[in-house]
Amino acid sequence: MNSAKTQEKNPAQVTLLGAGPGDPELITVRGLNRLRAAEVLIYDDLAGDELPDEAPAGCEKIYVGKRSGKHNRPQAEINALILEKARQGKRVVRLKGGDVFVFGRGGEEIEALAAAGIGFEVVPGITSALAAGAAAHIPLTHRDLASSLVFVTGHEATKPGDPGVPWEQYAKLKATLCLYMGTVRLPIIAGRLITGGLPRDTPAAAVIRAGHPDMRIESFDLGRAADGELCGRVVSPAIVIIGDVARYAGGVPTAR
Ligand code: SAH
């Protein structure tokens, strides 16, 4: 498959597909084409509910998200399901919110596919941090304010002896930090960033349910987050944007 055209005609057996933030207009053209050609659709909690309806009528749709009763369907079970359906010769689409390779466990799924010798392709999606920046009019990088961008999880896989995210060091980067899964531990993370040297008045904004009609934006500063003032207001799913660019959430500055 060495050209996009060939790929359109002959898609891989399994497509790992990023849905984007849930707004049905924010999936790629290729992604929508794959969805409309799916024979089996395996999907989890997308930010929106409309995309699975794009699969054709005869498509087998399997929901593996958190609302399925089990808190978290084990990844091994999902991998096994993908392999089982692919081995039946079905064209499988594995649909996930945002992008499959940004906190999406896509890496584990392609490892299983590669080990089984099953052909796959990856179709990228708009990850939540990008959707949040766009929706809140926050430029994630800016020539004058932030020259790097960090996507970081607030909910780390913790193994004994694992030092985890070096928050104090991130404070020194002068980057825009985009915090995924960070609502619960926000006070701790904000406190550690302050310990690492970020001023308490560093601007921050939480974009809650980016890309949905009920999206909310909370603007605050790091000190208030560290004091726990945002508890109950910054709720999942949210992207917390920390850094000077976050002040754009209060309105685009017209003169600086
Ligand atoms: N693969 C996804 C991320 C999955 S991890 C992506 O690329 O976006 C789940 C986290 O994504 C949530 O805890 C939240 O931080 C973020 N998220 C997902 N949907 C969101 C939305 N509509 N608005 C804001 N954040 C969202």
PDB file of C-alpha atoms and ligand atoms in Angstrom:
ATOM      1  CA  MET A   1       0.000   0.000   0.000  1.00  0.00           C
ATOM      2  CA  ASN A   2       2.147   2.834  -1.147  1.00  0.00           C
ATOM      3  CA  SER A   3      -0.384   5.431  -2.095  1.00  0.00           C
ATOM      4  CA  ALA A   4      -3.418   6.901  -0.417  1.00  0.00           C
ATOM      5  CA  LYS A   5      -5.500   5.802  -3.410  1.00  0.00           C
ATOM      6  CA  THR A   6      -4.534   2.141  -3.095  1.00  0.00           C
ATOM      7  CA  GLN A   7      -5.304   2.365   0.577  1.00  0.00           C
ATOM      8  CA  GLU A   8      -8.801   3.661  -0.138  1.00  0.00           C
ATOM      9  CA  LYS A   9      -9.485   0.612  -2.334  1.00  0.00           C
ATOM     10  CA  ASN A  10      -7.850  -1.942  -0.143  1.00  0.00           C
ATOM     11  CA  PRO A  11      -8.043  -1.047   3.499  1.00  0.00           C
ATOM     12  CA  ALA A  12      -6.316  -3.166   6.079  1.00  0.00           C
ATOM     13  CA  GLN A  13      -8.202  -5.836   7.974  1.00  0.00           C
ATOM     14  CA  VAL A  14      -8.312  -3.746  11.125  1.00  0.00           C
ATOM     15  CA  THR A  15      -8.516   0.023  11.303  1.00  0.00           C
ATOM     16  CA  LEU A  16      -7.628   1.777  14.525  1.00  0.00           C
ATOM     17  CA  LEU A  17      -9.611   4.928  14.155  1.00  0.00           C
ATOM     18  CA  GLY A  18      -9.460   8.173  16.087  1.00  0.00           C
ATOM     19  CA  ALA A  19     -12.943   9.662  16.358  1.00  0.00           C
ATOM     20  CA  GLY A  20     -11.854  13.146  17.409  1.00  0.00           C
ATOM     21  CA  PRO A  21     -13.617  14.911  20.262  1.00  0.00           C
ATOM     22  CA  GLY A  22     -17.089  13.613  19.501  1.00  0.00           C
ATOM     23  CA  ASP A  23     -18.429  16.341  17.245  1.00  0.00           C
ATOM     24  CA  PRO A  24     -19.330  14.286  14.154  1.00  0.00           C
ATOM     25  CA  GLU A  25     -17.845  16.983  11.923  1.00  0.00           C
ATOM     26  CA  LEU A  26     -14.447  16.524  13.525  1.00  0.00           C
ATOM     27  CA  ILE A  27     -13.589  13.050  12.272  1.00  0.00           C
ATOM     28  CA  THR A  28     -11.351  12.777   9.198  1.00  0.00           C
ATOM     29  CA  VAL A  29     -12.746  11.982   5.755  1.00  0.00           C
ATOM     30  CA  ARG A  30     -10.819   8.718   5.706  1.00  0.00           C
ATOM     31  CA  GLY A  31     -12.107   7.879   9.171  1.00  0.00           C
ATOM     32  CA  LEU A  32     -15.706   8.378   8.113  1.00  0.00           C
ATOM     33  CA  ASN A  33     -15.131   6.250   4.993  1.00  0.00           C
ATOM     34  CA  ARG A  34     -13.766   3.426   7.128  1.00  0.00           C
ATOM     35  CA  LEU A  35     -16.643   3.703   9.576  1.00  0.00           C
ATOM     36  CA  ARG A  36     -19.148   3.458   6.744  1.00  0.00           C
ATOM     37  CA  ALA A  37     -17.445   0.305   5.437  1.00  0.00           C
ATOM     38  CA  ALA A  38     -17.129  -1.448   8.817  1.00  0.00           C
ATOM     39  CA  GLU A  39     -18.365  -5.001   9.300  1.00  0.00           C
ATOM     40  CA  VAL A  40     -17.560  -5.006  12.993  1.00  0.00           C
ATOM     41  CA  LEU A  41     -17.320  -1.834  15.050  1.00  0.00           C
ATOM     42  CA  ILE A  42     -15.672  -2.007  18.461  1.00  0.00           C
ATOM     43  CA  TYR A  43     -16.042   1.298  20.279  1.00  0.00           C
ATOM     44  CA  ASP A  44     -15.744   2.818  23.692  1.00  0.00           C
ATOM     45  CA  ASP A  45     -16.844   5.982  25.384  1.00  0.00           C
ATOM     46  CA  LEU A  46     -16.528   8.537  22.670  1.00  0.00           C
ATOM     47  CA  ALA A  47     -17.089  12.036  23.623  1.00  0.00           C
ATOM     48  CA  GLY A  48     -20.223  11.840  21.399  1.00  0.00           C
ATOM     49  CA  ASP A  49     -22.832   9.242  20.637  1.00  0.00           C
ATOM     50  CA  GLU A  50     -23.534   9.947  16.998  1.00  0.00           C
ATOM     51  CA  LEU A  51     -20.539   8.427  15.227  1.00  0.00           C
ATOM     52  CA  PRO A  52     -21.414   4.745  15.790  1.00  0.00           C
ATOM     53  CA  ASP A  53     -24.633   5.446  13.858  1.00  0.00           C
ATOM     54  CA  GLU A  54     -22.496   6.034  10.770  1.00  0.00           C
ATOM     55  CA  ALA A  55     -21.643   2.323  10.588  1.00  0.00           C
ATOM     56  CA  PRO A  56     -23.780   0.464   8.038  1.00  0.00           C
ATOM     57  CA  ALA A  57     -26.978  -1.295   9.082  1.00  0.00           C
ATOM     58  CA  GLY A  58     -25.517  -4.809   8.948  1.00  0.00           C
ATOM     59  CA  CYS A  59     -22.465  -3.913  10.996  1.00  0.00           C
ATOM     60  CA  GLU A  60     -21.998  -5.692  14.306  1.00  0.00           C
ATOM     61  CA  LYS A  61     -21.486  -2.985  16.924  1.00  0.00           C
ATOM     62  CA  ILE A  62     -19.750  -3.915  20.137  1.00  0.00           C
ATOM     63  CA  TYR A  63     -19.516  -1.397  22.956  1.00  0.00           C
ATOM     64  CA  VAL A  64     -16.557  -1.992  25.269  1.00  0.00           C
ATOM     65  CA  GLY A  65     -16.617   1.199  27.309  1.00  0.00           C
ATOM     66  CA  LYS A  66     -17.100   1.950  30.960  1.00  0.00           C
ATOM     67  CA  ARG A  67     -20.883   2.108  30.763  1.00  0.00           C
ATOM     68  CA  SER A  68     -21.001  -1.556  29.782  1.00  0.00           C
ATOM     69  CA  GLY A  69     -21.276  -2.510  33.448  1.00  0.00           C
ATOM     70  CA  LYS A  70     -17.714  -3.493  34.104  1.00  0.00           C
ATOM     71  CA  HIS A  71     -15.730  -0.530  35.272  1.00  0.00           C
ATOM     72  CA  ASN A  72     -12.949  -1.035  32.820  1.00  0.00           C
ATOM     73  CA  ARG A  73     -13.023  -3.889  30.359  1.00  0.00           C
ATOM     74  CA  PRO A  74      -9.554  -5.402  30.605  1.00  0.00           C
ATOM     75  CA  GLN A  75      -7.397  -4.394  27.659  1.00  0.00           C
ATOM     76  CA  ALA A  76      -6.465  -8.049  27.076  1.00  0.00           C
ATOM     77  CA  GLU A  77     -10.139  -8.860  26.541  1.00  0.00           C
ATOM     78  CA  ILE A  78     -10.505  -6.058  24.003  1.00  0.00           C
ATOM     79  CA  ASN A  79      -7.372  -7.200  22.187  1.00  0.00           C
ATOM     80  CA  ALA A  80      -8.734 -10.765  22.053  1.00  0.00           C
ATOM     81  CA  LEU A  81     -12.041  -9.513  20.670  1.00  0.00           C
ATOM     82  CA  ILE A  82     -10.333  -7.538  17.900  1.00  0.00           C
ATOM     83  CA  LEU A  83      -8.255 -10.577  16.940  1.00  0.00           C
ATOM     84  CA  GLU A  84     -11.264 -12.914  17.020  1.00  0.00           C
ATOM     85  CA  LYS A  85     -13.303 -10.734  14.665  1.00  0.00           C
ATOM     86  CA  ALA A  86     -10.359 -10.077  12.358  1.00  0.00           C
ATOM     87  CA  ARG A  87      -9.645 -13.811  12.094  1.00  0.00           C
ATOM     88  CA  GLN A  88     -13.238 -14.314  10.949  1.00  0.00           C
ATOM     89  CA  GLY A  89     -12.252 -12.223   7.946  1.00  0.00           C
ATOM     90  CA  LYS A  90     -14.362  -9.263   9.043  1.00  0.00           C
ATOM     91  CA  ARG A  91     -13.347  -5.719   8.347  1.00  0.00           C
ATOM     92  CA  VAL A  92     -12.918  -4.429  11.898  1.00  0.00           C
ATOM     93  CA  VAL A  93     -12.969  -0.794  12.950  1.00  0.00           C
ATOM     94  CA  ARG A  94     -11.734  -0.014  16.436  1.00  0.00           C
ATOM     95  CA  LEU A  95     -13.078   3.445  17.211  1.00  0.00           C
ATOM     96  CA  LYS A  96     -11.745   5.515  20.085  1.00  0.00           C
ATOM     97  CA  GLY A  97     -12.196   9.091  21.281  1.00  0.00           C
ATOM     98  CA  GLY A  98      -9.610  11.648  20.226  1.00  0.00           C
ATOM     99  CA  ASP A  99      -6.528  10.015  18.755  1.00  0.00           C
ATOM    100  CA  VAL A 100      -5.737   6.334  19.237  1.00  0.00           C
ATOM    101  CA  PHE A 101      -2.090   6.968  20.061  1.00  0.00           C
ATOM    102  CA  VAL A 102      -2.592   9.720  22.637  1.00  0.00           C
ATOM    103  CA  PHE A 103      -3.521   8.094  25.950  1.00  0.00           C
ATOM    104  CA  GLY A 104      -5.619   5.686  23.928  1.00  0.00           C
ATOM    105  CA  ARG A 105      -3.851   2.351  24.467  1.00  0.00           C
ATOM    106  CA  GLY A 106      -3.485   2.046  20.698  1.00  0.00           C
ATOM    107  CA  GLY A 107       0.080   0.862  21.203  1.00  0.00           C
ATOM    108  CA  GLU A 108      -1.108  -2.216  23.054  1.00  0.00           C
ATOM    109  CA  GLU A 109      -3.640  -2.994  20.349  1.00  0.00           C
ATOM    110  CA  ILE A 110      -1.157  -2.822  17.477  1.00  0.00           C
ATOM    111  CA  GLU A 111       1.259  -4.981  19.464  1.00  0.00           C
ATOM    112  CA  ALA A 112      -1.432  -7.671  19.666  1.00  0.00           C
ATOM    113  CA  LEU A 113      -2.252  -7.300  15.951  1.00  0.00           C
ATOM    114  CA  ALA A 114       1.379  -7.448  14.892  1.00  0.00           C
ATOM    115  CA  ALA A 115       2.004 -10.530  17.055  1.00  0.00           C
ATOM    116  CA  ALA A 116      -0.981 -12.226  15.407  1.00  0.00           C
ATOM    117  CA  GLY A 117       0.184 -11.247  11.913  1.00  0.00           C
ATOM    118  CA  ILE A 118      -2.997  -9.304  11.159  1.00  0.00           C
ATOM    119  CA  GLY A 119      -2.767  -6.296   8.848  1.00  0.00           C
ATOM    120  CA  PHE A 120      -3.838  -2.996  10.355  1.00  0.00           C
ATOM    121  CA  GLU A 121      -3.830   0.706   9.657  1.00  0.00           C
ATOM    122  CA  VAL A 122      -4.052   3.684  11.985  1.00  0.00           C
ATOM    123  CA  VAL A 123      -6.211   6.663  11.118  1.00  0.00           C
ATOM    124  CA  PRO A 124      -5.445   9.650  13.329  1.00  0.00           C
ATOM    125  CA  GLY A 125      -8.038  11.691  15.165  1.00  0.00           C
ATOM    126  CA  ILE A 126      -8.106  15.139  16.697  1.00  0.00           C
ATOM    127  CA  THR A 127      -6.875  14.666  20.218  1.00  0.00           C
ATOM    128  CA  SER A 128      -8.784  16.386  23.050  1.00  0.00           C
ATOM    129  CA  ALA A 129      -6.048  18.918  23.782  1.00  0.00           C
ATOM    130  CA  LEU A 130      -6.239  20.242  20.227  1.00  0.00           C
ATOM    131  CA  ALA A 131     -10.025  20.239  20.288  1.00  0.00           C
ATOM    132  CA  ALA A 132      -9.953  22.073  23.634  1.00  0.00           C
ATOM    133  CA  GLY A 133      -7.519  24.724  22.415  1.00  0.00           C
ATOM    134  CA  ALA A 134      -9.588  25.353  19.307  1.00  0.00           C
ATOM    135  CA  ALA A 135     -12.889  25.486  21.144  1.00  0.00           C
ATOM    136  CA  ALA A 136     -11.610  27.819  23.874  1.00  0.00           C
ATOM    137  CA  HIS A 137      -9.607  30.006  21.444  1.00  0.00           C
ATOM    138  CA  ILE A 138      -6.388  29.191  23.262  1.00  0.00           C
ATOM    139  CA  PRO A 139      -3.356  29.001  20.953  1.00  0.00           C
ATOM    140  CA  LEU A 140      -1.401  26.121  22.481  1.00  0.00           C
ATOM    141  CA  THR A 141       1.883  27.505  21.218  1.00  0.00           C
ATOM    142  CA  HIS A 142       2.592  31.157  20.648  1.00  0.00           C
ATOM    143  CA  ARG A 143       5.760  32.843  19.475  1.00  0.00           C
ATOM    144  CA  ASP A 144       5.810  35.122  22.506  1.00  0.00           C
ATOM    145  CA  LEU A 145       4.360  32.891  25.191  1.00  0.00           C
ATOM    146  CA  ALA A 146       5.055  29.192  24.761  1.00  0.00           C
ATOM    147  CA  SER A 147       7.478  27.437  22.492  1.00  0.00           C
ATOM    148  CA  SER A 148       6.705  23.905  23.506  1.00  0.00           C
ATOM    149  CA  LEU A 149       3.700  21.835  24.274  1.00  0.00           C
ATOM    150  CA  VAL A 150       3.355  18.908  26.654  1.00  0.00           C
ATOM    151  CA  PHE A 151       0.566  16.351  26.662  1.00  0.00           C
ATOM    152  CA  VAL A 152       0.664  14.752  30.071  1.00  0.00           C
ATOM    153  CA  THR A 153      -1.592  12.472  32.059  1.00  0.00           C
ATOM    154  CA  GLY A 154      -2.700  13.283  35.588  1.00  0.00           C
ATOM    155  CA  HIS A 155      -3.589   9.660  36.111  1.00  0.00           C
ATOM    156  CA  GLU A 156      -0.378   7.748  35.894  1.00  0.00           C
ATOM    157  CA  ALA A 157       0.027   4.004  35.684  1.00  0.00           C
ATOM    158  CA  THR A 158       1.702   3.529  39.020  1.00  0.00           C
ATOM    159  CA  LYS A 159       3.997   0.628  39.597  1.00  0.00           C
ATOM    160  CA  PRO A 160       5.966   0.200  42.799  1.00  0.00           C
ATOM    161  CA  GLY A 161       9.214   2.137  42.559  1.00  0.00           C
ATOM    162  CA  ASP A 162       8.013   4.143  39.557  1.00  0.00           C
ATOM    163  CA  PRO A 163       8.885   7.814  40.128  1.00  0.00           C
ATOM    164  CA  GLY A 164       5.901   8.979  38.034  1.00  0.00           C
ATOM    165  CA  VAL A 165       5.532  12.315  36.274  1.00  0.00           C
ATOM    166  CA  PRO A 166       8.301  14.757  37.312  1.00  0.00           C
ATOM    167  CA  TRP A 167       5.903  17.686  37.830  1.00  0.00           C
ATOM    168  CA  GLU A 168       8.498  19.922  39.495  1.00  0.00           C
ATOM    169  CA  GLN A 169      10.699  19.600  36.415  1.00  0.00           C
ATOM    170  CA  TYR A 170       7.823  20.335  34.069  1.00  0.00           C
ATOM    171  CA  ALA A 171       7.419  23.629  35.896  1.00  0.00           C
ATOM    172  CA  LYS A 172      10.776  24.714  34.494  1.00  0.00           C
ATOM    173  CA  LEU A 173       9.999  24.075  30.825  1.00  0.00           C
ATOM    174  CA  LYS A 174       8.045  27.257  30.077  1.00  0.00           C
ATOM    175  CA  ALA A 175       5.782  25.033  28.053  1.00  0.00           C
ATOM    176  CA  THR A 176       2.051  24.867  27.714  1.00  0.00           C
ATOM    177  CA  LEU A 177       0.948  21.849  29.704  1.00  0.00           C
ATOM    178  CA  CYS A 178      -2.163  20.022  28.528  1.00  0.00           C
ATOM    179  CA  LEU A 179      -3.343  17.816  31.309  1.00  0.00           C
ATOM    180  CA  TYR A 180      -5.412  14.760  30.396  1.00  0.00           C
ATOM    181  CA  MET A 181      -7.297  12.827  33.082  1.00  0.00           C
ATOM    182  CA  GLY A 182      -6.210  15.454  35.568  1.00  0.00           C
ATOM    183  CA  THR A 183      -9.396  16.509  37.344  1.00  0.00           C
ATOM    184  CA  VAL A 184      -9.091  14.376  40.471  1.00  0.00           C
ATOM    185  CA  ARG A 185      -5.452  15.073  41.187  1.00  0.00           C
ATOM    186  CA  LEU A 186      -5.521  18.708  40.034  1.00  0.00           C
ATOM    187  CA  PRO A 187      -4.782  20.213  43.488  1.00  0.00           C
ATOM    188  CA  ILE A 188      -1.784  17.900  43.983  1.00  0.00           C
ATOM    189  CA  ILE A 189      -0.430  18.525  40.488  1.00  0.00           C
ATOM    190  CA  ALA A 190      -0.905  22.306  40.754  1.00  0.00           C
ATOM    191  CA  GLY A 191       0.864  22.248  44.130  1.00  0.00           C
ATOM    192  CA  ARG A 192       3.808  20.339  42.714  1.00  0.00           C
ATOM    193  CA  LEU A 193       4.099  22.714  39.745  1.00  0.00           C
ATOM    194  CA  ILE A 194       4.210  25.633  42.200  1.00  0.00           C
ATOM    195  CA  THR A 195       6.860  23.821  44.256  1.00  0.00           C
ATOM    196  CA  GLY A 196       8.788  23.414  41.007  1.00  0.00           C
ATOM    197  CA  GLY A 197       8.788  27.179  40.470  1.00  0.00           C
ATOM    198  CA  LEU A 198       5.664  28.132  38.511  1.00  0.00           C
ATOM    199  CA  PRO A 199       4.116  31.292  39.975  1.00  0.00           C
ATOM    200  CA  ARG A 200       0.777  30.911  41.755  1.00  0.00           C
ATOM    201  CA  ASP A 201      -0.740  33.370  39.280  1.00  0.00           C
ATOM    202  CA  THR A 202       0.128  31.218  36.255  1.00  0.00           C
ATOM    203  CA  PRO A 203      -3.016  31.186  34.107  1.00  0.00           C
ATOM    204  CA  ALA A 204      -4.916  27.943  33.643  1.00  0.00           C
ATOM    205  CA  ALA A 205      -8.122  26.934  31.936  1.00  0.00           C
ATOM    206  CA  ALA A 206     -10.145  23.761  32.046  1.00  0.00           C
ATOM    207  CA  VAL A 207     -12.118  22.901  28.950  1.00  0.00           C
ATOM    208  CA  ILE A 208     -14.824  20.498  30.001  1.00  0.00           C
ATOM    209  CA  ARG A 209     -16.552  18.416  27.319  1.00  0.00           C
ATOM    210  CA  ALA A 210     -14.726  20.177  24.502  1.00  0.00           C
ATOM    211  CA  GLY A 211     -16.550  19.922  21.209  1.00  0.00           C
ATOM    212  CA  HIS A 212     -19.983  19.325  22.743  1.00  0.00           C
ATOM    213  CA  PRO A 213     -22.947  21.651  22.946  1.00  0.00           C
ATOM    214  CA  ASP A 214     -22.656  21.680  26.759  1.00  0.00           C
ATOM    215  CA  MET A 215     -18.931  22.520  26.766  1.00  0.00           C
ATOM    216  CA  ARG A 216     -17.799  24.646  29.720  1.00  0.00           C
ATOM    217  CA  ILE A 217     -14.619  26.615  30.265  1.00  0.00           C
ATOM    218  CA  GLU A 218     -13.279  27.463  33.725  1.00  0.00           C
ATOM    219  CA  SER A 219     -10.484  30.026  33.951  1.00  0.00           C
ATOM    220  CA  PHE A 220      -8.398  30.164  37.084  1.00  0.00           C
ATOM    221  CA  ASP A 221      -4.839  30.346  38.271  1.00  0.00           C
ATOM    222  CA  LEU A 222      -2.565  27.657  39.543  1.00  0.00           C
ATOM    223  CA  GLY A 223      -2.713  28.879  43.153  1.00  0.00           C
ATOM    224  CA  ARG A 224      -6.489  28.486  43.301  1.00  0.00           C
ATOM    225  CA  ALA A 225      -6.210  25.021  41.787  1.00  0.00           C
ATOM    226  CA  ALA A 226      -3.609  24.067  44.412  1.00  0.00           C
ATOM    227  CA  ASP A 227      -5.955  25.320  47.141  1.00  0.00           C
ATOM    228  CA  GLY A 228      -8.653  22.954  45.893  1.00  0.00           C
ATOM    229  CA  GLU A 229     -11.001  25.741  44.855  1.00  0.00           C
ATOM    230  CA  LEU A 230     -11.856  24.084  41.561  1.00  0.00           C
ATOM    231  CA  CYS A 231     -13.025  20.818  43.071  1.00  0.00           C
ATOM    232  CA  GLY A 232     -16.497  19.990  41.815  1.00  0.00           C
ATOM    233  CA  ARG A 233     -16.246  22.522  38.983  1.00  0.00           C
ATOM    234  CA  VAL A 234     -13.505  20.948  36.935  1.00  0.00           C
ATOM    235  CA  VAL A 235     -14.979  17.531  36.252  1.00  0.00           C
ATOM    236  CA  SER A 236     -14.154  14.784  33.780  1.00  0.00           C
ATOM    237  CA  PRO A 237     -13.819  14.793  30.822  1.00  0.00           C
ATOM    238  CA  ALA A 238     -11.672  17.896  30.845  1.00  0.00           C
ATOM    239  CA  ILE A 239      -8.400  19.133  29.468  1.00  0.00           C
ATOM    240  CA  VAL A 240      -6.602  21.497  31.803  1.00  0.00           C
ATOM    241  CA  ILE A 241      -4.370  23.916  29.940  1.00  0.00           C
ATOM    242  CA  ILE A 242      -1.662  25.465  32.111  1.00  0.00           C
ATOM    243  CA  GLY A 243       0.638  28.264  30.998  1.00  0.00           C
ATOM    244  CA  ASP A 244       0.599  31.852  29.802  1.00  0.00           C
ATOM    245  CA  VAL A 245      -1.480  31.039  26.722  1.00  0.00           C
ATOM    246  CA  ALA A 246      -4.371  29.983  28.976  1.00  0.00           C
ATOM    247  CA  ARG A 247      -5.210  33.631  29.559  1.00  0.00           C
ATOM    248  CA  TYR A 248      -6.756  33.643  26.085  1.00  0.00           C
ATOM    249  CA  ALA A 249      -9.656  31.707  27.583  1.00  0.00           C
ATOM    250  CA  GLY A 250     -10.847  34.969  29.108  1.00  0.00           C
ATOM    251  CA  GLY A 251     -10.897  36.652  25.686  1.00  0.00           C
ATOM    252  CA  VAL A 252      -8.329  37.099  22.944  1.00  0.00           C
ATOM    253  CA  PRO A 253      -6.000  39.952  23.886  1.00  0.00           C
ATOM    254  CA  THR A 254      -6.119  42.629  21.201  1.00  0.00           C
ATOM    255  CA  ALA A 255      -3.033  44.506  22.365  1.00  0.00           C
ATOM    256  CA  ARG A 256      -0.211  43.190  24.459  1.00  0.00           C
TER     257      ARG A 256
HETATM  258  N1  SAH B   1      -7.355   9.305  23.182  1.00  0.00           N
HETATM  259  C1  SAH B   1      -8.010  10.438  23.791  1.00  0.00           C
HETATM  260  C2  SAH B   1      -7.696  10.572  25.259  1.00  0.00           C
HETATM  261  C3  SAH B   1      -8.295   9.484  26.109  1.00  0.00           C
HETATM  262  S1  SAH B   1      -7.895   9.672  27.798  1.00  0.00           S
HETATM  263  C4  SAH B   1      -7.633  11.709  23.035  1.00  0.00           C
HETATM  264  O1  SAH B   1      -6.755  11.668  22.173  1.00  0.00           O
HETATM  265  O2  SAH B   1      -8.238  12.744  23.301  1.00  0.00           O
HETATM  266  C5  SAH B   1      -9.353  10.443  28.438  1.00  0.00           C
HETATM  267  C6  SAH B   1      -9.115  11.896  28.722  1.00  0.00           C
HETATM  268  O3  SAH B   1      -9.207  12.646  27.518  1.00  0.00           O
HETATM  269  C7  SAH B   1     -10.141  12.542  29.636  1.00  0.00           C
HETATM  270  O4  SAH B   1      -9.849  12.286  30.996  1.00  0.00           O
HETATM  271  C8  SAH B   1      -9.958  13.997  29.301  1.00  0.00           C
HETATM  272  O5  SAH B   1      -8.797  14.525  29.898  1.00  0.00           O
HETATM  273  C9  SAH B   1      -9.723  13.924  27.809  1.00  0.00           C
HETATM  274  N2  SAH B   1     -10.982  14.112  27.064  1.00  0.00           N
HETATM  275  C10 SAH B   1     -11.640  13.206  26.338  1.00  0.00           C
HETATM  276  N3  SAH B   1     -12.724  13.758  25.752  1.00  0.00           N
HETATM  277  C11 SAH B   1     -12.722  15.070  26.117  1.00  0.00           C
HETATM  278  C12 SAH B   1     -13.558  16.188  25.835  1.00  0.00           C
HETATM  279  N4  SAH B   1     -14.617  16.090  25.037  1.00  0.00           N
HETATM  280  N5  SAH B   1     -13.251  17.389  26.394  1.00  0.00           N
HETATM  281  C13 SAH B   1     -12.181  17.522  27.185  1.00  0.00           C
HETATM  282  N6  SAH B   1     -11.357  16.498  27.489  1.00  0.00           N
HETATM  283  C14 SAH B   1     -11.616  15.302  26.957  1.00  0.00           C
END
